[in-house]
Amino acid sequence: MASMAVQLLGFFLGLLGLFGTLVATVLPHWRRTAYMGSNIITATAYMKGLWMECVWHSTGIYQCEIHRSLLALPPDLQAARALMVISCVASALAIAISAVGMKCTRCARRSPTKSALAVGGGVCFIAAGLLCLVTASWTTNDVIRDFYNPMLPSSMKYEIGQAVYVGFASAGLSITGGAVLCLSCEDSRQRPPYRLPANNALQRPAPPYHPPAAYKGNHTPSRSSASSNGYRLNDYV
């Protein structure tokens, strides 16, 4: 029961990691402008994501434009797109594999590869978390490097957006869930089930009793019996 509960914990952590990775991939808040201007009335904020760029005006207008050309994007943005998409696919694959390999499901219950499937799902969760972690770390490094670059004007400097923090949290959940799944299955492998001995070994019939051969046909009559046979009571009267 403890191993089953640990597997469920790892599965739900990985599921939360998948949801967070999807949200971080879709949101346009990967980078946001650090300079909004001196006039608060006409201030604007720019946000950049993997798929679109958005502009927020202080008047309440919110406009977004999708990146239509894939080849026109910078190489770092193309790589971030690919890594996040692969991370989402790996997380979805991990959920499908681990759902079959967990003890609480009926799929392949008597198959010897059931625990191996759960371990495979945990490995996929860890791989997905690492891909998301690499993308979030890469974006953070670029933003910090450009922010402290004295050659760039203040209007072109960006800060870390909310989607990057969501990516870090999702990566941590996916890696933790995958590790919990792998460790729970490894613990169950090291403890083989105890098997009772067969009933035939416990219920063996007792061997038949054989009297000693020395007492068969060799019994000598006692003296009292011999004397009673040789003399009678009437002889003394």
PDB file of C-alpha atoms in Angstrom:
ATOM      1  CA  MET A   1       0.000   0.000   0.000  1.00  0.00           C
ATOM      2  CA  ALA A   2       2.856   2.411   0.756  1.00  0.00           C
ATOM      3  CA  SER A   3       4.432   1.834  -2.648  1.00  0.00           C
ATOM      4  CA  MET A   4       1.080   2.439  -4.359  1.00  0.00           C
ATOM      5  CA  ALA A   5       0.613   5.735  -2.489  1.00  0.00           C
ATOM      6  CA  VAL A   6       4.124   6.850  -3.429  1.00  0.00           C
ATOM      7  CA  GLN A   7       3.435   6.035  -7.079  1.00  0.00           C
ATOM      8  CA  LEU A   8       0.235   8.076  -6.992  1.00  0.00           C
ATOM      9  CA  LEU A   9       2.129  10.991  -5.451  1.00  0.00           C
ATOM     10  CA  GLY A  10       4.752  10.891  -8.193  1.00  0.00           C
ATOM     11  CA  PHE A  11       2.086  10.619 -10.892  1.00  0.00           C
ATOM     12  CA  PHE A  12       0.145  13.659  -9.672  1.00  0.00           C
ATOM     13  CA  LEU A  13       3.338  15.696  -9.330  1.00  0.00           C
ATOM     14  CA  GLY A  14       4.196  14.872 -12.929  1.00  0.00           C
ATOM     15  CA  LEU A  15       0.645  15.745 -13.997  1.00  0.00           C
ATOM     16  CA  LEU A  16       0.947  19.164 -12.360  1.00  0.00           C
ATOM     17  CA  GLY A  17       4.282  19.581 -14.104  1.00  0.00           C
ATOM     18  CA  LEU A  18       2.623  18.902 -17.476  1.00  0.00           C
ATOM     19  CA  PHE A  19      -0.086  21.509 -16.845  1.00  0.00           C
ATOM     20  CA  GLY A  20       2.507  24.063 -15.811  1.00  0.00           C
ATOM     21  CA  THR A  21       4.640  23.345 -18.872  1.00  0.00           C
ATOM     22  CA  LEU A  22       1.649  23.837 -21.164  1.00  0.00           C
ATOM     23  CA  VAL A  23       0.779  27.139 -19.482  1.00  0.00           C
ATOM     24  CA  ALA A  24       4.367  28.381 -19.692  1.00  0.00           C
ATOM     25  CA  THR A  25       4.578  27.416 -23.363  1.00  0.00           C
ATOM     26  CA  VAL A  26       1.408  29.261 -24.357  1.00  0.00           C
ATOM     27  CA  LEU A  27       1.781  32.418 -22.240  1.00  0.00           C
ATOM     28  CA  PRO A  28       3.446  35.441 -23.895  1.00  0.00           C
ATOM     29  CA  HIS A  29       4.999  36.640 -20.629  1.00  0.00           C
ATOM     30  CA  TRP A  30       8.516  35.302 -21.114  1.00  0.00           C
ATOM     31  CA  ARG A  31      10.008  38.795 -21.324  1.00  0.00           C
ATOM     32  CA  ARG A  32       8.488  42.093 -20.297  1.00  0.00           C
ATOM     33  CA  THR A  33       9.808  45.603 -20.601  1.00  0.00           C
ATOM     34  CA  ALA A  34      11.498  47.172 -17.614  1.00  0.00           C
ATOM     35  CA  TYR A  35      11.012  50.750 -18.837  1.00  0.00           C
ATOM     36  CA  MET A  36       7.479  52.109 -19.197  1.00  0.00           C
ATOM     37  CA  GLY A  37       8.248  55.792 -19.799  1.00  0.00           C
ATOM     38  CA  SER A  38       8.052  58.919 -17.715  1.00  0.00           C
ATOM     39  CA  ASN A  39       4.423  59.698 -18.541  1.00  0.00           C
ATOM     40  CA  ILE A  40       2.121  57.195 -16.825  1.00  0.00           C
ATOM     41  CA  ILE A  41      -0.827  58.252 -18.985  1.00  0.00           C
ATOM     42  CA  THR A  42       0.774  57.157 -22.245  1.00  0.00           C
ATOM     43  CA  ALA A  43       2.825  54.319 -20.778  1.00  0.00           C
ATOM     44  CA  THR A  44       3.059  51.036 -22.662  1.00  0.00           C
ATOM     45  CA  ALA A  45       4.441  47.643 -21.688  1.00  0.00           C
ATOM     46  CA  TYR A  46       5.805  45.119 -24.170  1.00  0.00           C
ATOM     47  CA  MET A  47       5.775  41.380 -23.598  1.00  0.00           C
ATOM     48  CA  LYS A  48       7.435  38.690 -25.681  1.00  0.00           C
ATOM     49  CA  GLY A  49       6.616  35.005 -25.707  1.00  0.00           C
ATOM     50  CA  LEU A  50       7.464  31.945 -27.751  1.00  0.00           C
ATOM     51  CA  TRP A  51       4.531  32.351 -30.113  1.00  0.00           C
ATOM     52  CA  MET A  52       3.465  36.013 -29.952  1.00  0.00           C
ATOM     53  CA  GLU A  53       4.315  39.539 -28.856  1.00  0.00           C
ATOM     54  CA  CYS A  54       1.860  41.642 -26.889  1.00  0.00           C
ATOM     55  CA  VAL A  55       1.521  45.323 -26.064  1.00  0.00           C
ATOM     56  CA  TRP A  56      -0.358  46.688 -23.071  1.00  0.00           C
ATOM     57  CA  HIS A  57      -1.402  50.337 -22.997  1.00  0.00           C
ATOM     58  CA  SER A  58      -2.237  52.293 -19.891  1.00  0.00           C
ATOM     59  CA  THR A  59      -5.612  53.064 -21.454  1.00  0.00           C
ATOM     60  CA  GLY A  60      -6.565  49.398 -21.061  1.00  0.00           C
ATOM     61  CA  ILE A  61      -5.928  48.236 -24.630  1.00  0.00           C
ATOM     62  CA  TYR A  62      -4.184  44.864 -24.944  1.00  0.00           C
ATOM     63  CA  GLN A  63      -2.943  43.823 -28.395  1.00  0.00           C
ATOM     64  CA  CYS A  64      -1.073  40.682 -29.459  1.00  0.00           C
ATOM     65  CA  GLU A  65       0.592  39.684 -32.706  1.00  0.00           C
ATOM     66  CA  ILE A  66       1.514  36.091 -33.537  1.00  0.00           C
ATOM     67  CA  HIS A  67       4.900  35.243 -35.026  1.00  0.00           C
ATOM     68  CA  ARG A  68       3.920  34.255 -38.554  1.00  0.00           C
ATOM     69  CA  SER A  69       7.324  33.460 -40.030  1.00  0.00           C
ATOM     70  CA  LEU A  70       9.318  30.688 -38.420  1.00  0.00           C
ATOM     71  CA  LEU A  71      12.519  31.393 -40.339  1.00  0.00           C
ATOM     72  CA  ALA A  72      12.478  35.075 -39.387  1.00  0.00           C
ATOM     73  CA  LEU A  73      12.711  34.257 -35.680  1.00  0.00           C
ATOM     74  CA  PRO A  74      16.064  34.393 -33.874  1.00  0.00           C
ATOM     75  CA  PRO A  75      17.797  31.036 -33.266  1.00  0.00           C
ATOM     76  CA  ASP A  76      17.364  31.173 -29.489  1.00  0.00           C
ATOM     77  CA  LEU A  77      13.603  31.593 -29.831  1.00  0.00           C
ATOM     78  CA  GLN A  78      13.390  28.698 -32.290  1.00  0.00           C
ATOM     79  CA  ALA A  79      15.365  26.480 -29.922  1.00  0.00           C
ATOM     80  CA  ALA A  80      13.168  27.496 -26.980  1.00  0.00           C
ATOM     81  CA  ARG A  81      10.067  26.616 -28.978  1.00  0.00           C
ATOM     82  CA  ALA A  82      11.413  23.197 -29.907  1.00  0.00           C
ATOM     83  CA  LEU A  83      12.527  22.370 -26.363  1.00  0.00           C
ATOM     84  CA  MET A  84       9.207  23.331 -24.799  1.00  0.00           C
ATOM     85  CA  VAL A  85       7.192  21.378 -27.366  1.00  0.00           C
ATOM     86  CA  ILE A  86       9.367  18.304 -26.820  1.00  0.00           C
ATOM     87  CA  SER A  87       8.957  18.750 -23.064  1.00  0.00           C
ATOM     88  CA  CYS A  88       5.159  18.773 -23.385  1.00  0.00           C
ATOM     89  CA  VAL A  89       5.210  15.673 -25.603  1.00  0.00           C
ATOM     90  CA  ALA A  90       7.546  13.850 -23.197  1.00  0.00           C
ATOM     91  CA  SER A  91       5.288  14.694 -20.242  1.00  0.00           C
ATOM     92  CA  ALA A  92       2.198  13.425 -22.069  1.00  0.00           C
ATOM     93  CA  LEU A  93       4.049  10.229 -22.993  1.00  0.00           C
ATOM     94  CA  ALA A  94       5.175   9.825 -19.380  1.00  0.00           C
ATOM     95  CA  ILE A  95       1.588  10.047 -18.150  1.00  0.00           C
ATOM     96  CA  ALA A  96       0.444   7.373 -20.600  1.00  0.00           C
ATOM     97  CA  ILE A  97       3.307   4.988 -19.748  1.00  0.00           C
ATOM     98  CA  SER A  98       3.217   5.442 -15.980  1.00  0.00           C
ATOM     99  CA  ALA A  99      -0.571   5.029 -15.884  1.00  0.00           C
ATOM    100  CA  VAL A 100      -0.129   1.534 -17.331  1.00  0.00           C
ATOM    101  CA  GLY A 101       2.771   0.668 -15.020  1.00  0.00           C
ATOM    102  CA  MET A 102       1.320   1.788 -11.689  1.00  0.00           C
ATOM    103  CA  LYS A 103       0.008  -0.800  -9.237  1.00  0.00           C
ATOM    104  CA  CYS A 104      -3.377   0.881  -8.839  1.00  0.00           C
ATOM    105  CA  THR A 105      -4.334   0.247 -12.483  1.00  0.00           C
ATOM    106  CA  ARG A 106      -5.545  -3.015 -13.994  1.00  0.00           C
ATOM    107  CA  CYS A 107      -3.613  -2.712 -17.233  1.00  0.00           C
ATOM    108  CA  ALA A 108      -1.008  -5.488 -17.584  1.00  0.00           C
ATOM    109  CA  ARG A 109      -1.485  -6.473 -13.937  1.00  0.00           C
ATOM    110  CA  ARG A 110       0.142  -9.909 -14.308  1.00  0.00           C
ATOM    111  CA  SER A 111       2.833  -8.780 -16.708  1.00  0.00           C
ATOM    112  CA  PRO A 112       6.429  -8.853 -15.406  1.00  0.00           C
ATOM    113  CA  THR A 113       7.129  -5.561 -17.226  1.00  0.00           C
ATOM    114  CA  LYS A 114       4.559  -3.548 -15.245  1.00  0.00           C
ATOM    115  CA  SER A 115       7.094  -2.056 -12.846  1.00  0.00           C
ATOM    116  CA  ALA A 116       9.466  -1.383 -15.741  1.00  0.00           C
ATOM    117  CA  LEU A 117       6.748   0.683 -17.428  1.00  0.00           C
ATOM    118  CA  ALA A 118       6.358   2.798 -14.297  1.00  0.00           C
ATOM    119  CA  VAL A 119      10.113   3.396 -14.244  1.00  0.00           C
ATOM    120  CA  GLY A 120       9.982   4.361 -17.926  1.00  0.00           C
ATOM    121  CA  GLY A 121       7.258   6.887 -17.170  1.00  0.00           C
ATOM    122  CA  GLY A 122       9.363   8.360 -14.382  1.00  0.00           C
ATOM    123  CA  VAL A 123      12.354   8.693 -16.720  1.00  0.00           C
ATOM    124  CA  CYS A 124      10.169  10.519 -19.263  1.00  0.00           C
ATOM    125  CA  PHE A 125       8.990  12.895 -16.533  1.00  0.00           C
ATOM    126  CA  ILE A 126      12.591  13.648 -15.581  1.00  0.00           C
ATOM    127  CA  ALA A 127      13.568  14.245 -19.221  1.00  0.00           C
ATOM    128  CA  ALA A 128      10.611  16.589 -19.721  1.00  0.00           C
ATOM    129  CA  GLY A 129      11.500  18.525 -16.580  1.00  0.00           C
ATOM    130  CA  LEU A 130      15.125  18.897 -17.664  1.00  0.00           C
ATOM    131  CA  LEU A 131      14.084  20.229 -21.082  1.00  0.00           C
ATOM    132  CA  CYS A 132      11.800  22.804 -19.477  1.00  0.00           C
ATOM    133  CA  LEU A 133      14.515  23.729 -16.983  1.00  0.00           C
ATOM    134  CA  VAL A 134      17.065  24.275 -19.769  1.00  0.00           C
ATOM    135  CA  THR A 135      14.671  26.551 -21.666  1.00  0.00           C
ATOM    136  CA  ALA A 136      13.797  28.645 -18.612  1.00  0.00           C
ATOM    137  CA  SER A 137      17.450  28.939 -17.571  1.00  0.00           C
ATOM    138  CA  TRP A 138      18.513  29.898 -21.082  1.00  0.00           C
ATOM    139  CA  THR A 139      15.900  32.658 -21.273  1.00  0.00           C
ATOM    140  CA  THR A 140      16.849  33.935 -17.818  1.00  0.00           C
ATOM    141  CA  ASN A 141      20.500  34.131 -18.808  1.00  0.00           C
ATOM    142  CA  ASP A 142      19.711  36.102 -21.979  1.00  0.00           C
ATOM    143  CA  VAL A 143      17.453  38.551 -20.145  1.00  0.00           C
ATOM    144  CA  ILE A 144      19.994  39.227 -17.382  1.00  0.00           C
ATOM    145  CA  ARG A 145      22.854  39.600 -19.863  1.00  0.00           C
ATOM    146  CA  ASP A 146      20.935  42.129 -21.985  1.00  0.00           C
ATOM    147  CA  PHE A 147      19.695  43.994 -18.919  1.00  0.00           C
ATOM    148  CA  TYR A 148      23.225  44.724 -17.701  1.00  0.00           C
ATOM    149  CA  ASN A 149      24.552  45.516 -21.164  1.00  0.00           C
ATOM    150  CA  PRO A 150      25.509  49.232 -21.154  1.00  0.00           C
ATOM    151  CA  MET A 151      25.317  49.414 -24.936  1.00  0.00           C
ATOM    152  CA  LEU A 152      21.554  48.832 -25.028  1.00  0.00           C
ATOM    153  CA  PRO A 153      19.149  51.695 -24.353  1.00  0.00           C
ATOM    154  CA  SER A 154      16.734  51.417 -21.456  1.00  0.00           C
ATOM    155  CA  SER A 155      13.744  51.086 -23.774  1.00  0.00           C
ATOM    156  CA  MET A 156      15.130  47.826 -25.220  1.00  0.00           C
ATOM    157  CA  LYS A 157      15.861  46.119 -21.927  1.00  0.00           C
ATOM    158  CA  TYR A 158      13.553  43.402 -20.649  1.00  0.00           C
ATOM    159  CA  GLU A 159      12.897  41.709 -17.335  1.00  0.00           C
ATOM    160  CA  ILE A 160      12.023  38.112 -16.545  1.00  0.00           C
ATOM    161  CA  GLY A 161       8.354  37.408 -17.166  1.00  0.00           C
ATOM    162  CA  GLN A 162       5.882  35.295 -15.234  1.00  0.00           C
ATOM    163  CA  ALA A 163       6.040  32.423 -17.723  1.00  0.00           C
ATOM    164  CA  VAL A 164       9.696  31.810 -16.862  1.00  0.00           C
ATOM    165  CA  TYR A 165       8.839  31.345 -13.185  1.00  0.00           C
ATOM    166  CA  VAL A 166       6.024  28.997 -14.151  1.00  0.00           C
ATOM    167  CA  GLY A 167       8.541  27.056 -16.237  1.00  0.00           C
ATOM    168  CA  PHE A 168      10.932  26.704 -13.297  1.00  0.00           C
ATOM    169  CA  ALA A 169       8.138  25.472 -11.035  1.00  0.00           C
ATOM    170  CA  SER A 170       6.891  23.026 -13.669  1.00  0.00           C
ATOM    171  CA  ALA A 171      10.382  21.656 -14.204  1.00  0.00           C
ATOM    172  CA  GLY A 172      10.773  21.058 -10.477  1.00  0.00           C
ATOM    173  CA  LEU A 173       7.432  19.261 -10.260  1.00  0.00           C
ATOM    174  CA  SER A 174       8.190  17.039 -13.257  1.00  0.00           C
ATOM    175  CA  ILE A 175      11.654  16.073 -12.030  1.00  0.00           C
ATOM    176  CA  THR A 176      10.401  15.381  -8.506  1.00  0.00           C
ATOM    177  CA  GLY A 177       7.471  13.299  -9.757  1.00  0.00           C
ATOM    178  CA  GLY A 178       9.696  11.243 -12.043  1.00  0.00           C
ATOM    179  CA  ALA A 179      12.215  10.594  -9.280  1.00  0.00           C
ATOM    180  CA  VAL A 180       9.463   9.494  -6.889  1.00  0.00           C
ATOM    181  CA  LEU A 181       8.088   7.071  -9.489  1.00  0.00           C
ATOM    182  CA  CYS A 182      11.503   5.555 -10.166  1.00  0.00           C
ATOM    183  CA  LEU A 183      12.364   5.165  -6.480  1.00  0.00           C
ATOM    184  CA  SER A 184       9.022   3.586  -5.584  1.00  0.00           C
ATOM    185  CA  CYS A 185       9.353   0.937  -8.292  1.00  0.00           C
ATOM    186  CA  GLU A 186      12.967   0.242  -7.348  1.00  0.00           C
ATOM    187  CA  ASP A 187      11.906  -0.388  -3.743  1.00  0.00           C
ATOM    188  CA  SER A 188       9.280  -2.912  -4.804  1.00  0.00           C
ATOM    189  CA  ARG A 189      11.818  -4.710  -6.980  1.00  0.00           C
ATOM    190  CA  GLN A 190      14.242  -5.233  -4.099  1.00  0.00           C
ATOM    191  CA  ARG A 191      11.578  -6.967  -1.987  1.00  0.00           C
ATOM    192  CA  PRO A 192      10.501 -10.223  -3.590  1.00  0.00           C
ATOM    193  CA  PRO A 193       7.182 -11.562  -2.345  1.00  0.00           C
ATOM    194  CA  TYR A 194       7.326 -14.307   0.278  1.00  0.00           C
ATOM    195  CA  ARG A 195       5.994 -17.638  -0.926  1.00  0.00           C
ATOM    196  CA  LEU A 196       4.579 -20.263   1.410  1.00  0.00           C
ATOM    197  CA  PRO A 197       5.816 -23.838   0.990  1.00  0.00           C
ATOM    198  CA  ALA A 198       3.667 -26.250  -0.932  1.00  0.00           C
ATOM    199  CA  ASN A 199       0.866 -28.122   0.836  1.00  0.00           C
ATOM    200  CA  ASN A 200       2.384 -31.481  -0.076  1.00  0.00           C
ATOM    201  CA  ALA A 201       5.473 -30.652   1.952  1.00  0.00           C
ATOM    202  CA  LEU A 202       3.414 -29.713   4.996  1.00  0.00           C
ATOM    203  CA  GLN A 203       0.984 -32.670   4.877  1.00  0.00           C
ATOM    204  CA  ARG A 204       3.227 -35.688   4.387  1.00  0.00           C
ATOM    205  CA  PRO A 205       1.685 -38.937   5.754  1.00  0.00           C
ATOM    206  CA  ALA A 206       3.434 -40.563   8.682  1.00  0.00           C
ATOM    207  CA  PRO A 207       5.334 -43.780   7.860  1.00  0.00           C
ATOM    208  CA  PRO A 208       3.550 -47.059   8.855  1.00  0.00           C
ATOM    209  CA  TYR A 209       4.544 -48.677  12.146  1.00  0.00           C
ATOM    210  CA  HIS A 210       6.358 -52.003  11.909  1.00  0.00           C
ATOM    211  CA  PRO A 211       6.931 -54.021  15.160  1.00  0.00           C
ATOM    212  CA  PRO A 212      10.442 -55.321  15.758  1.00  0.00           C
ATOM    213  CA  ALA A 213      11.133 -58.725  14.221  1.00  0.00           C
ATOM    214  CA  ALA A 214      12.850 -60.022  17.402  1.00  0.00           C
ATOM    215  CA  TYR A 215       9.517 -60.350  19.216  1.00  0.00           C
ATOM    216  CA  LYS A 216       7.804 -62.410  16.552  1.00  0.00           C
ATOM    217  CA  GLY A 217       7.767 -66.228  17.277  1.00  0.00           C
ATOM    218  CA  ASN A 218      10.627 -66.094  19.783  1.00  0.00           C
ATOM    219  CA  HIS A 219       8.576 -65.421  22.934  1.00  0.00           C
ATOM    220  CA  THR A 220       9.490 -67.932  25.699  1.00  0.00           C
ATOM    221  CA  PRO A 221       6.765 -68.781  28.187  1.00  0.00           C
ATOM    222  CA  SER A 222       7.273 -67.479  31.700  1.00  0.00           C
ATOM    223  CA  ARG A 223       7.841 -69.747  34.693  1.00  0.00           C
ATOM    224  CA  SER A 224       4.432 -69.152  36.137  1.00  0.00           C
ATOM    225  CA  SER A 225       2.753 -70.271  32.974  1.00  0.00           C
ATOM    226  CA  ALA A 226       5.010 -73.327  32.722  1.00  0.00           C
ATOM    227  CA  SER A 227       4.322 -74.368  36.278  1.00  0.00           C
ATOM    228  CA  SER A 228       0.628 -73.920  35.865  1.00  0.00           C
ATOM    229  CA  ASN A 229       0.705 -76.161  32.820  1.00  0.00           C
ATOM    230  CA  GLY A 230       2.752 -78.961  34.522  1.00  0.00           C
ATOM    231  CA  TYR A 231       0.835 -79.184  37.821  1.00  0.00           C
ATOM    232  CA  ARG A 232      -2.797 -79.027  38.767  1.00  0.00           C
ATOM    233  CA  LEU A 233      -4.473 -78.039  42.002  1.00  0.00           C
ATOM    234  CA  ASN A 234      -6.176 -81.459  42.413  1.00  0.00           C
ATOM    235  CA  ASP A 235      -2.782 -83.196  42.695  1.00  0.00           C
ATOM    236  CA  TYR A 236      -2.199 -81.678  46.126  1.00  0.00           C
ATOM    237  CA  VAL A 237      -5.554 -82.547  47.622  1.00  0.00           C
TER     238      VAL A 237
END
